Amino acid sequence: EVQLVESGGGLVKPGGSLRLSCAASGFTFSSYSMNWVRQAPGKGLEWVSSISSSSSYIYYADSVKGRFTISRDNAKNSLYLQMNSLRAEDTAVYYCAREGDIVVVVGAGWDYWGQGTLVTVSS
Amino acid sequence: QSVLSQPPSASGTPGQRVTISCSGSSSNIGSNTVNWYQQLPGTAPKLLIYSNNQRPSGVPARFSGSKSGTSASLAISGLQSEDEADYYCAAWDDSLNAVVFGGGTKLTVL
């Protein structure tokens, strides 16, 4: 059974940092691109970042470029999101999601999602 | 303001057919495939339609997708109470080098 479990969320002050993790199981993690998607309270979905299976291709939303870093450790079946210079507008539930097609880097549809981890940026 | 445009709300009665539109441009829907997600209250999103009109296994045939030019649509036939959810369209945008979403459509089953 495919499982994605996020962790690392919490309360952080503006300007602070946080590192999110996503532990994957039930599939060959190293074969799939992975993504981070967020949802601010009461708002819609917003794509944050994508990383290809071998980390060769990485993309970021303009809203997080230069502040967030996506990475993965295929040996540990884990996806990460290092978030620096956090702002109030980064407050959201952060989901990790698997790309649905192993030959597509991004855009094929995200077929498995984690339960999300809440990040709150507030003083 | 979302790059893809969806109506904020839609409604129907049980058994009816409803459609949700998603309008974009040549750099996103016009040149890439569209995916649709369903988000039930308090849960993570679920992939409903991928590659414009393909249903993942387990998604009922009542759900269908289509695309024409720079617009896409999600149709739900035989509406059921459990279809009450938020629906989002998404596509890759070649100009932005980003995945773009619609603002979401809240479907109410009357």
mmCIF file of N, CA, C and O in Angstrom, chain A residues 35 37 45 47 50 97-101 104-113, chain B residues 4-6 20-24 28-39 45-56 59 63-75 86-93 98-105:
data_model
loop_
_atom_site.group_PDB
_atom_site.id
_atom_site.type_symbol
_atom_site.label_atom_id
_atom_site.label_comp_id
_atom_site.label_asym_id
_atom_site.label_seq_id
_atom_site.Cartn_x
_atom_site.Cartn_y
_atom_site.Cartn_z
ATOM 1 N N ASN A 35 6.319 15.942 -5.224
ATOM 2 C CA ASN A 35 5.863 17.331 -5.203
ATOM 3 C C ASN A 35 5.445 17.769 -3.807
ATOM 4 O O ASN A 35 5.066 16.935 -2.978
ATOM 5 N N VAL A 37 2.671 20.540 -2.218
ATOM 6 C CA VAL A 37 1.508 21.376 -2.511
ATOM 7 C C VAL A 37 1.004 21.901 -1.177
ATOM 8 O O VAL A 37 1.025 21.173 -0.180
ATOM 9 N N LEU A 45 -5.813 25.148 -3.417
ATOM 10 C CA LEU A 45 -4.534 24.466 -3.501
ATOM 11 C C LEU A 45 -3.509 25.330 -4.236
ATOM 12 O O LEU A 45 -3.838 26.036 -5.191
ATOM 13 N N TRP A 47 0.498 24.865 -5.768
ATOM 14 C CA TRP A 47 1.708 24.085 -5.993
ATOM 15 C C TRP A 47 2.906 24.841 -5.440
ATOM 16 O O TRP A 47 3.006 26.057 -5.602
ATOM 17 N N SER A 50 8.493 20.858 -7.205
ATOM 18 C CA SER A 50 8.570 19.504 -7.739
ATOM 19 C C SER A 50 10.023 19.113 -7.902
ATOM 20 O O SER A 50 10.879 19.953 -8.199
ATOM 21 N N ALA A 97 3.047 14.855 -2.498
ATOM 22 C CA ALA A 97 2.236 14.102 -3.452
ATOM 23 C C ALA A 97 3.132 13.452 -4.492
ATOM 24 O O ALA A 97 4.134 14.042 -4.908
ATOM 25 N N ARG A 98 2.763 12.265 -4.906
ATOM 26 C CA ARG A 98 3.531 11.511 -5.882
ATOM 27 C C ARG A 98 3.047 11.795 -7.293
ATOM 28 O O ARG A 98 1.827 11.829 -7.550
ATOM 29 N N GLU A 99 3.989 12.005 -8.209
ATOM 30 C CA GLU A 99 3.637 12.146 -9.617
ATOM 31 C C GLU A 99 3.110 10.795 -10.102
ATOM 32 O O GLU A 99 3.685 9.755 -9.817
ATOM 33 N N GLY A 100 2.029 10.817 -10.880
ATOM 34 C CA GLY A 100 1.365 9.569 -11.225
ATOM 35 C C GLY A 100 2.003 8.765 -12.334
ATOM 36 O O GLY A 100 1.615 7.613 -12.549
ATOM 37 N N ASP A 101 2.985 9.334 -13.021
ATOM 38 C CA ASP A 101 3.594 8.653 -14.168
ATOM 39 C C ASP A 101 5.110 8.708 -14.005
ATOM 40 O O ASP A 101 5.672 9.786 -13.880
ATOM 41 N N VAL A 104 7.096 10.966 -16.465
ATOM 42 C CA VAL A 104 6.801 12.394 -16.512
ATOM 43 C C VAL A 104 7.409 13.069 -15.292
ATOM 44 O O VAL A 104 7.228 12.609 -14.166
ATOM 45 N N VAL A 105 8.096 14.179 -15.516
ATOM 46 C CA VAL A 105 8.694 14.885 -14.376
ATOM 47 C C VAL A 105 7.613 15.582 -13.567
ATOM 48 O O VAL A 105 7.550 15.489 -12.340
ATOM 49 N N VAL A 106 6.733 16.301 -14.245
ATOM 50 C CA VAL A 106 5.645 16.989 -13.540
ATOM 51 C C VAL A 106 4.516 17.248 -14.517
ATOM 52 O O VAL A 106 4.761 17.509 -15.697
ATOM 53 N N GLY A 107 3.283 17.167 -14.042
ATOM 54 C CA GLY A 107 2.130 17.462 -14.884
ATOM 55 C C GLY A 107 1.252 16.284 -15.212
ATOM 56 O O GLY A 107 0.205 16.447 -15.846
ATOM 57 N N ALA A 108 1.636 15.081 -14.770
ATOM 58 C CA ALA A 108 0.856 13.884 -15.106
ATOM 59 C C ALA A 108 -0.304 13.663 -14.151
ATOM 60 O O ALA A 108 -1.151 12.814 -14.394
ATOM 61 N N GLY A 109 -0.345 14.440 -13.080
ATOM 62 C CA GLY A 109 -1.369 14.209 -12.069
ATOM 63 C C GLY A 109 -0.740 13.538 -10.865
ATOM 64 O O GLY A 109 0.129 12.695 -11.004
ATOM 65 N N TRP A 110 -1.182 13.934 -9.692
ATOM 66 C CA TRP A 110 -0.613 13.435 -8.438
ATOM 67 C C TRP A 110 -1.548 12.395 -7.854
ATOM 68 O O TRP A 110 -2.621 12.716 -7.367
ATOM 69 N N ASP A 111 -1.120 11.138 -7.907
ATOM 70 C CA ASP A 111 -2.048 10.059 -7.607
ATOM 71 C C ASP A 111 -2.080 9.642 -6.140
ATOM 72 O O ASP A 111 -3.033 8.978 -5.728
ATOM 73 N N TYR A 112 -1.063 9.975 -5.385
ATOM 74 C CA TYR A 112 -1.088 9.702 -3.950
ATOM 75 C C TYR A 112 -0.647 10.941 -3.194
ATOM 76 O O TYR A 112 0.306 11.615 -3.598
ATOM 77 N N TRP A 113 -1.345 11.203 -2.096
ATOM 78 C CA TRP A 113 -1.092 12.368 -1.269
ATOM 79 C C TRP A 113 -0.921 11.930 0.185
ATOM 80 O O TRP A 113 -1.525 10.960 0.627
ATOM 81 N N LEU B 4 -5.766 29.604 -13.678
ATOM 82 C CA LEU B 4 -6.905 28.927 -14.296
ATOM 83 C C LEU B 4 -8.184 29.416 -13.628
ATOM 84 O O LEU B 4 -8.218 29.612 -12.413
ATOM 85 N N SER B 5 -9.223 29.584 -14.444
ATOM 86 C CA SER B 5 -10.480 30.132 -13.928
ATOM 87 C C SER B 5 -11.554 29.063 -13.806
ATOM 88 O O SER B 5 -11.881 28.383 -14.787
ATOM 89 N N GLN B 6 -12.093 28.953 -12.614
ATOM 90 C CA GLN B 6 -13.207 28.053 -12.344
ATOM 91 C C GLN B 6 -14.328 28.839 -11.683
ATOM 92 O O GLN B 6 -14.063 29.817 -10.973
ATOM 93 N N ILE B 20 -18.331 21.384 -14.478
ATOM 94 C CA ILE B 20 -17.489 22.430 -13.912
ATOM 95 C C ILE B 20 -16.457 22.798 -14.959
ATOM 96 O O ILE B 20 -15.753 21.920 -15.475
ATOM 97 N N SER B 21 -16.372 24.064 -15.272
ATOM 98 C CA SER B 21 -15.468 24.510 -16.320
ATOM 99 C C SER B 21 -14.148 24.993 -15.741
ATOM 100 O O SER B 21 -14.046 25.353 -14.560
ATOM 101 N N CYS B 22 -13.134 24.984 -16.587
ATOM 102 C CA CYS B 22 -11.793 25.429 -16.206
ATOM 103 C C CYS B 22 -11.191 26.105 -17.433
ATOM 104 O O CYS B 22 -10.975 25.454 -18.458
ATOM 105 N N SER B 23 -10.963 27.394 -17.320
ATOM 106 C CA SER B 23 -10.485 28.162 -18.465
ATOM 107 C C SER B 23 -9.046 28.600 -18.241
ATOM 108 O O SER B 23 -8.685 29.078 -17.164
ATOM 109 N N GLY B 24 -8.234 28.439 -19.280
ATOM 110 C CA GLY B 24 -6.832 28.808 -19.165
ATOM 111 C C GLY B 24 -6.355 29.560 -20.385
ATOM 112 O O GLY B 24 -7.084 30.384 -20.944
ATOM 113 N N ASN B 28 -0.882 27.001 -20.861
ATOM 114 C CA ASN B 28 -1.175 25.940 -19.899
ATOM 115 C C ASN B 28 -2.129 24.907 -20.504
ATOM 116 O O ASN B 28 -1.685 23.921 -21.092
ATOM 117 N N ILE B 29 -3.415 25.117 -20.417
ATOM 118 C CA ILE B 29 -4.360 24.134 -20.942
ATOM 119 C C ILE B 29 -4.178 23.939 -22.441
ATOM 120 O O ILE B 29 -4.309 22.828 -22.954
ATOM 121 N N GLY B 30 -3.858 25.022 -23.151
ATOM 122 C CA GLY B 30 -3.723 24.926 -24.595
ATOM 123 C C GLY B 30 -2.587 24.049 -25.070
ATOM 124 O O GLY B 30 -2.605 23.583 -26.214
ATOM 125 N N SER B 31 -1.614 23.769 -24.207
ATOM 126 C CA SER B 31 -0.468 22.994 -24.648
ATOM 127 C C SER B 31 -0.091 21.860 -23.701
ATOM 128 O O SER B 31 0.897 21.155 -23.943
ATOM 129 N N ASN B 32 -0.853 21.677 -22.654
ATOM 130 C CA ASN B 32 -0.563 20.610 -21.695
ATOM 131 C C ASN B 32 -1.853 19.941 -21.223
ATOM 132 O O ASN B 32 -2.943 20.481 -21.410
ATOM 133 N N THR B 33 -1.688 18.786 -20.612
ATOM 134 C CA THR B 33 -2.870 18.053 -20.158
ATOM 135 C C THR B 33 -3.404 18.635 -18.852
ATOM 136 O O THR B 33 -2.685 19.301 -18.101
ATOM 137 N N VAL B 34 -4.673 18.377 -18.613
ATOM 138 C CA VAL B 34 -5.376 18.896 -17.446
ATOM 139 C C VAL B 34 -5.687 17.753 -16.482
ATOM 140 O O VAL B 34 -6.071 16.663 -16.902
ATOM 141 N N ASN B 35 -5.498 18.041 -15.218
ATOM 142 C CA ASN B 35 -5.829 17.084 -14.163
ATOM 143 C C ASN B 35 -6.871 17.696 -13.240
ATOM 144 O O ASN B 35 -6.894 18.919 -13.051
ATOM 145 N N TRP B 36 -7.710 16.867 -12.702
ATOM 146 C CA TRP B 36 -8.767 17.323 -11.793
ATOM 147 C C TRP B 36 -8.615 16.603 -10.442
ATOM 148 O O TRP B 36 -8.341 15.401 -10.386
ATOM 149 N N TYR B 37 -8.846 17.357 -9.378
ATOM 150 C CA TYR B 37 -8.754 16.807 -8.030
ATOM 151 C C TYR B 37 -10.053 17.074 -7.290
ATOM 152 O O TYR B 37 -10.686 18.125 -7.460
ATOM 153 N N GLN B 38 -10.420 16.109 -6.468
ATOM 154 C CA GLN B 38 -11.574 16.242 -5.590
ATOM 155 C C GLN B 38 -11.076 16.320 -4.156
ATOM 156 O O GLN B 38 -10.230 15.522 -3.745
ATOM 157 N N GLN B 39 -11.571 17.289 -3.404
ATOM 158 C CA GLN B 39 -11.195 17.391 -2.001
ATOM 159 C C GLN B 39 -12.447 17.392 -1.135
ATOM 160 O O GLN B 39 -13.192 18.373 -1.118
ATOM 161 N N PRO B 45 -6.540 16.150 -0.950
ATOM 162 C CA PRO B 45 -7.092 16.035 -2.312
ATOM 163 C C PRO B 45 -6.885 14.630 -2.862
ATOM 164 O O PRO B 45 -5.999 13.893 -2.441
ATOM 165 N N LYS B 46 -7.718 14.303 -3.844
ATOM 166 C CA LYS B 46 -7.671 13.002 -4.505
ATOM 167 C C LYS B 46 -7.687 13.230 -6.012
ATOM 168 O O LYS B 46 -8.464 14.069 -6.504
ATOM 169 N N LEU B 47 -6.836 12.511 -6.724
ATOM 170 C CA LEU B 47 -6.812 12.627 -8.180
ATOM 171 C C LEU B 47 -8.083 12.014 -8.758
ATOM 172 O O LEU B 47 -8.367 10.836 -8.529
ATOM 173 N N LEU B 48 -8.815 12.818 -9.529
ATOM 174 C CA LEU B 48 -10.094 12.387 -10.071
ATOM 175 C C LEU B 48 -9.994 12.079 -11.571
ATOM 176 O O LEU B 48 -10.541 11.092 -12.056
ATOM 177 N N ILE B 49 -9.310 12.961 -12.290
ATOM 178 C CA ILE B 49 -9.115 12.824 -13.733
ATOM 179 C C ILE B 49 -7.678 13.248 -14.043
ATOM 180 O O ILE B 49 -7.214 14.272 -13.529
ATOM 181 N N TYR B 50 -6.983 12.481 -14.879
ATOM 182 C CA TYR B 50 -5.664 12.888 -15.332
ATOM 183 C C TYR B 50 -5.614 12.832 -16.859
ATOM 184 O O TYR B 50 -6.457 12.193 -17.492
ATOM 185 N N SER B 51 -4.631 13.504 -17.412
ATOM 186 C CA SER B 51 -4.486 13.543 -18.884
ATOM 187 C C SER B 51 -5.804 13.890 -19.576
ATOM 188 O O SER B 51 -6.207 13.218 -20.536
ATOM 189 N N ASN B 52 -6.449 14.910 -19.086
ATOM 190 C CA ASN B 52 -7.691 15.464 -19.665
ATOM 191 C C ASN B 52 -8.939 14.621 -19.417
ATOM 192 O O ASN B 52 -9.994 15.166 -19.091
ATOM 193 N N ASN B 53 -8.829 13.297 -19.617
ATOM 194 C CA ASN B 53 -10.051 12.497 -19.612
ATOM 195 C C ASN B 53 -9.864 11.078 -19.083
ATOM 196 O O ASN B 53 -10.734 10.225 -19.297
ATOM 197 N N GLN B 54 -8.764 10.826 -18.405
ATOM 198 C CA GLN B 54 -8.500 9.477 -17.892
ATOM 199 C C GLN B 54 -8.868 9.387 -16.409
ATOM 200 O O GLN B 54 -8.562 10.278 -15.624
ATOM 201 N N ARG B 55 -9.522 8.294 -16.061
ATOM 202 C CA ARG B 55 -9.895 8.078 -14.673
ATOM 203 C C ARG B 55 -8.954 7.077 -14.012
ATOM 204 O O ARG B 55 -8.743 5.986 -14.530
ATOM 205 N N PRO B 56 -8.380 7.452 -12.858
ATOM 206 C CA PRO B 56 -7.586 6.461 -12.105
ATOM 207 C C PRO B 56 -8.489 5.304 -11.686
ATOM 208 O O PRO B 56 -9.715 5.461 -11.591
ATOM 209 N N VAL B 59 -12.044 5.325 -9.500
ATOM 210 C CA VAL B 59 -12.907 6.487 -9.697
ATOM 211 C C VAL B 59 -14.106 6.072 -10.545
ATOM 212 O O VAL B 59 -13.934 5.534 -11.647
ATOM 213 N N PHE B 63 -17.731 10.168 -13.330
ATOM 214 C CA PHE B 63 -16.851 11.324 -13.479
ATOM 215 C C PHE B 63 -16.156 11.256 -14.834
ATOM 216 O O PHE B 63 -15.572 10.236 -15.199
ATOM 217 N N SER B 64 -16.202 12.340 -15.589
ATOM 218 C CA SER B 64 -15.537 12.379 -16.883
ATOM 219 C C SER B 64 -14.947 13.752 -17.121
ATOM 220 O O SER B 64 -15.428 14.758 -16.580
ATOM 221 N N GLY B 65 -13.887 13.783 -17.917
ATOM 222 C CA GLY B 65 -13.221 15.041 -18.224
ATOM 223 C C GLY B 65 -13.066 15.223 -19.715
ATOM 224 O O GLY B 65 -13.026 14.252 -20.471
ATOM 225 N N SER B 66 -12.991 16.472 -20.112
ATOM 226 C CA SER B 66 -12.785 16.791 -21.523
ATOM 227 C C SER B 66 -11.978 18.067 -21.630
ATOM 228 O O SER B 66 -11.880 18.847 -20.679
ATOM 229 N N LYS B 67 -11.393 18.261 -22.808
ATOM 230 C CA LYS B 67 -10.610 19.473 -23.061
ATOM 231 C C LYS B 67 -10.817 19.893 -24.508
ATOM 232 O O LYS B 67 -10.881 19.058 -25.419
ATOM 233 N N SER B 68 -10.925 21.200 -24.686
ATOM 234 C CA SER B 68 -11.031 21.756 -26.029
ATOM 235 C C SER B 68 -10.320 23.095 -26.045
ATOM 236 O O SER B 68 -10.709 24.019 -25.320
ATOM 237 N N GLY B 69 -9.277 23.196 -26.838
ATOM 238 C CA GLY B 69 -8.521 24.438 -26.914
ATOM 239 C C GLY B 69 -7.901 24.811 -25.579
ATOM 240 O O GLY B 69 -7.100 24.060 -25.037
ATOM 241 N N THR B 70 -8.297 25.949 -25.054
ATOM 242 C CA THR B 70 -7.736 26.427 -23.792
ATOM 243 C C THR B 70 -8.713 26.274 -22.625
ATOM 244 O O THR B 70 -8.565 26.943 -21.594
ATOM 245 N N SER B 71 -9.696 25.396 -22.797
ATOM 246 C CA SER B 71 -10.657 25.144 -21.725
ATOM 247 C C SER B 71 -10.827 23.654 -21.473
ATOM 248 O O SER B 71 -10.632 22.836 -22.377
ATOM 249 N N ALA B 72 -11.206 23.337 -20.264
ATOM 250 C CA ALA B 72 -11.461 21.951 -19.893
ATOM 251 C C ALA B 72 -12.729 21.902 -19.048
ATOM 252 O O ALA B 72 -13.173 22.925 -18.506
ATOM 253 N N SER B 73 -13.306 20.727 -18.970
ATOM 254 C CA SER B 73 -14.524 20.563 -18.180
ATOM 255 C C SER B 73 -14.502 19.237 -17.444
ATOM 256 O O SER B 73 -13.965 18.243 -17.937
ATOM 257 N N LEU B 74 -15.102 19.270 -16.271
ATOM 258 C CA LEU B 74 -15.337 18.061 -15.488
ATOM 259 C C LEU B 74 -16.843 17.864 -15.439
ATOM 260 O O LEU B 74 -17.579 18.801 -15.109
ATOM 261 N N ALA B 75 -17.285 16.681 -15.792
ATOM 262 C CA ALA B 75 -18.712 16.374 -15.732
ATOM 263 C C ALA B 75 -18.958 15.277 -14.705
ATOM 264 O O ALA B 75 -18.188 14.315 -14.607
ATOM 265 N N ASP B 86 -14.926 20.066 -2.878
ATOM 266 C CA ASP B 86 -14.270 21.085 -3.690
ATOM 267 C C ASP B 86 -13.541 20.388 -4.827
ATOM 268 O O ASP B 86 -12.908 19.355 -4.640
ATOM 269 N N TYR B 87 -13.616 20.994 -6.008
ATOM 270 C CA TYR B 87 -12.988 20.420 -7.197
ATOM 271 C C TYR B 87 -12.011 21.435 -7.791
ATOM 272 O O TYR B 87 -12.333 22.608 -7.938
ATOM 273 N N TYR B 88 -10.814 20.946 -8.113
ATOM 274 C CA TYR B 88 -9.758 21.809 -8.636
ATOM 275 C C TYR B 88 -9.232 21.258 -9.963
ATOM 276 O O TYR B 88 -8.991 20.055 -10.093
ATOM 277 N N CYS B 89 -8.999 22.162 -10.921
ATOM 278 C CA CYS B 89 -8.297 21.775 -12.132
ATOM 279 C C CYS B 89 -6.854 22.263 -12.010
ATOM 280 O O CYS B 89 -6.564 23.208 -11.267
ATOM 281 N N ALA B 90 -5.950 21.605 -12.728
ATOM 282 C CA ALA B 90 -4.538 21.961 -12.674
ATOM 283 C C ALA B 90 -3.869 21.577 -13.984
ATOM 284 O O ALA B 90 -4.277 20.620 -14.650
ATOM 285 N N ALA B 91 -2.825 22.313 -14.325
ATOM 286 C CA ALA B 91 -2.063 22.026 -15.533
ATOM 287 C C ALA B 91 -0.686 22.653 -15.413
ATOM 288 O O ALA B 91 -0.488 23.602 -14.647
ATOM 289 N N TRP B 92 0.262 22.146 -16.178
ATOM 290 C CA TRP B 92 1.587 22.743 -16.247
ATOM 291 C C TRP B 92 1.503 23.975 -17.150
ATOM 292 O O TRP B 92 0.822 23.963 -18.162
ATOM 293 N N ASP B 93 2.210 25.032 -16.760
ATOM 294 C CA ASP B 93 2.254 26.252 -17.558
ATOM 295 C C ASP B 93 3.662 26.425 -18.113
ATOM 296 O O ASP B 93 4.614 26.577 -17.353
ATOM 297 N N ALA B 98 5.617 26.294 -14.138
ATOM 298 C CA ALA B 98 4.968 26.018 -12.860
ATOM 299 C C ALA B 98 3.680 25.254 -13.103
ATOM 300 O O ALA B 98 3.081 25.330 -14.180
ATOM 301 N N VAL B 99 3.250 24.535 -12.069
ATOM 302 C CA VAL B 99 1.909 23.957 -12.089
ATOM 303 C C VAL B 99 0.949 25.041 -11.633
ATOM 304 O O VAL B 99 1.184 25.691 -10.612
ATOM 305 N N VAL B 100 -0.105 25.234 -12.385
ATOM 306 C CA VAL B 100 -1.100 26.239 -12.032
ATOM 307 C C VAL B 100 -2.426 25.561 -11.732
ATOM 308 O O VAL B 100 -2.783 24.555 -12.363
ATOM 309 N N PHE B 101 -3.125 26.118 -10.772
ATOM 310 C CA PHE B 101 -4.411 25.579 -10.344
ATOM 311 C C PHE B 101 -5.530 26.553 -10.665
ATOM 312 O O PHE B 101 -5.309 27.773 -10.774
ATOM 313 N N GLY B 102 -6.731 26.028 -10.758
ATOM 314 C CA GLY B 102 -7.914 26.853 -10.690
ATOM 315 C C GLY B 102 -8.193 27.166 -9.226
ATOM 316 O O GLY B 102 -7.644 26.526 -8.331
ATOM 317 N N GLY B 103 -9.051 28.158 -8.996
ATOM 318 C CA GLY B 103 -9.347 28.560 -7.639
ATOM 319 C C GLY B 103 -10.220 27.577 -6.872
ATOM 320 O O GLY B 103 -10.395 27.701 -5.663
ATOM 321 N N GLY B 104 -10.753 26.602 -7.578
ATOM 322 C CA GLY B 104 -11.597 25.605 -6.933
ATOM 323 C C GLY B 104 -13.072 25.903 -7.088
ATOM 324 O O GLY B 104 -13.475 27.073 -7.126
ATOM 325 N N THR B 105 -13.862 24.856 -7.205
ATOM 326 C CA THR B 105 -15.310 24.978 -7.299
ATOM 327 C C THR B 105 -15.938 24.154 -6.189
ATOM 328 O O THR B 105 -15.664 22.954 -6.088
#
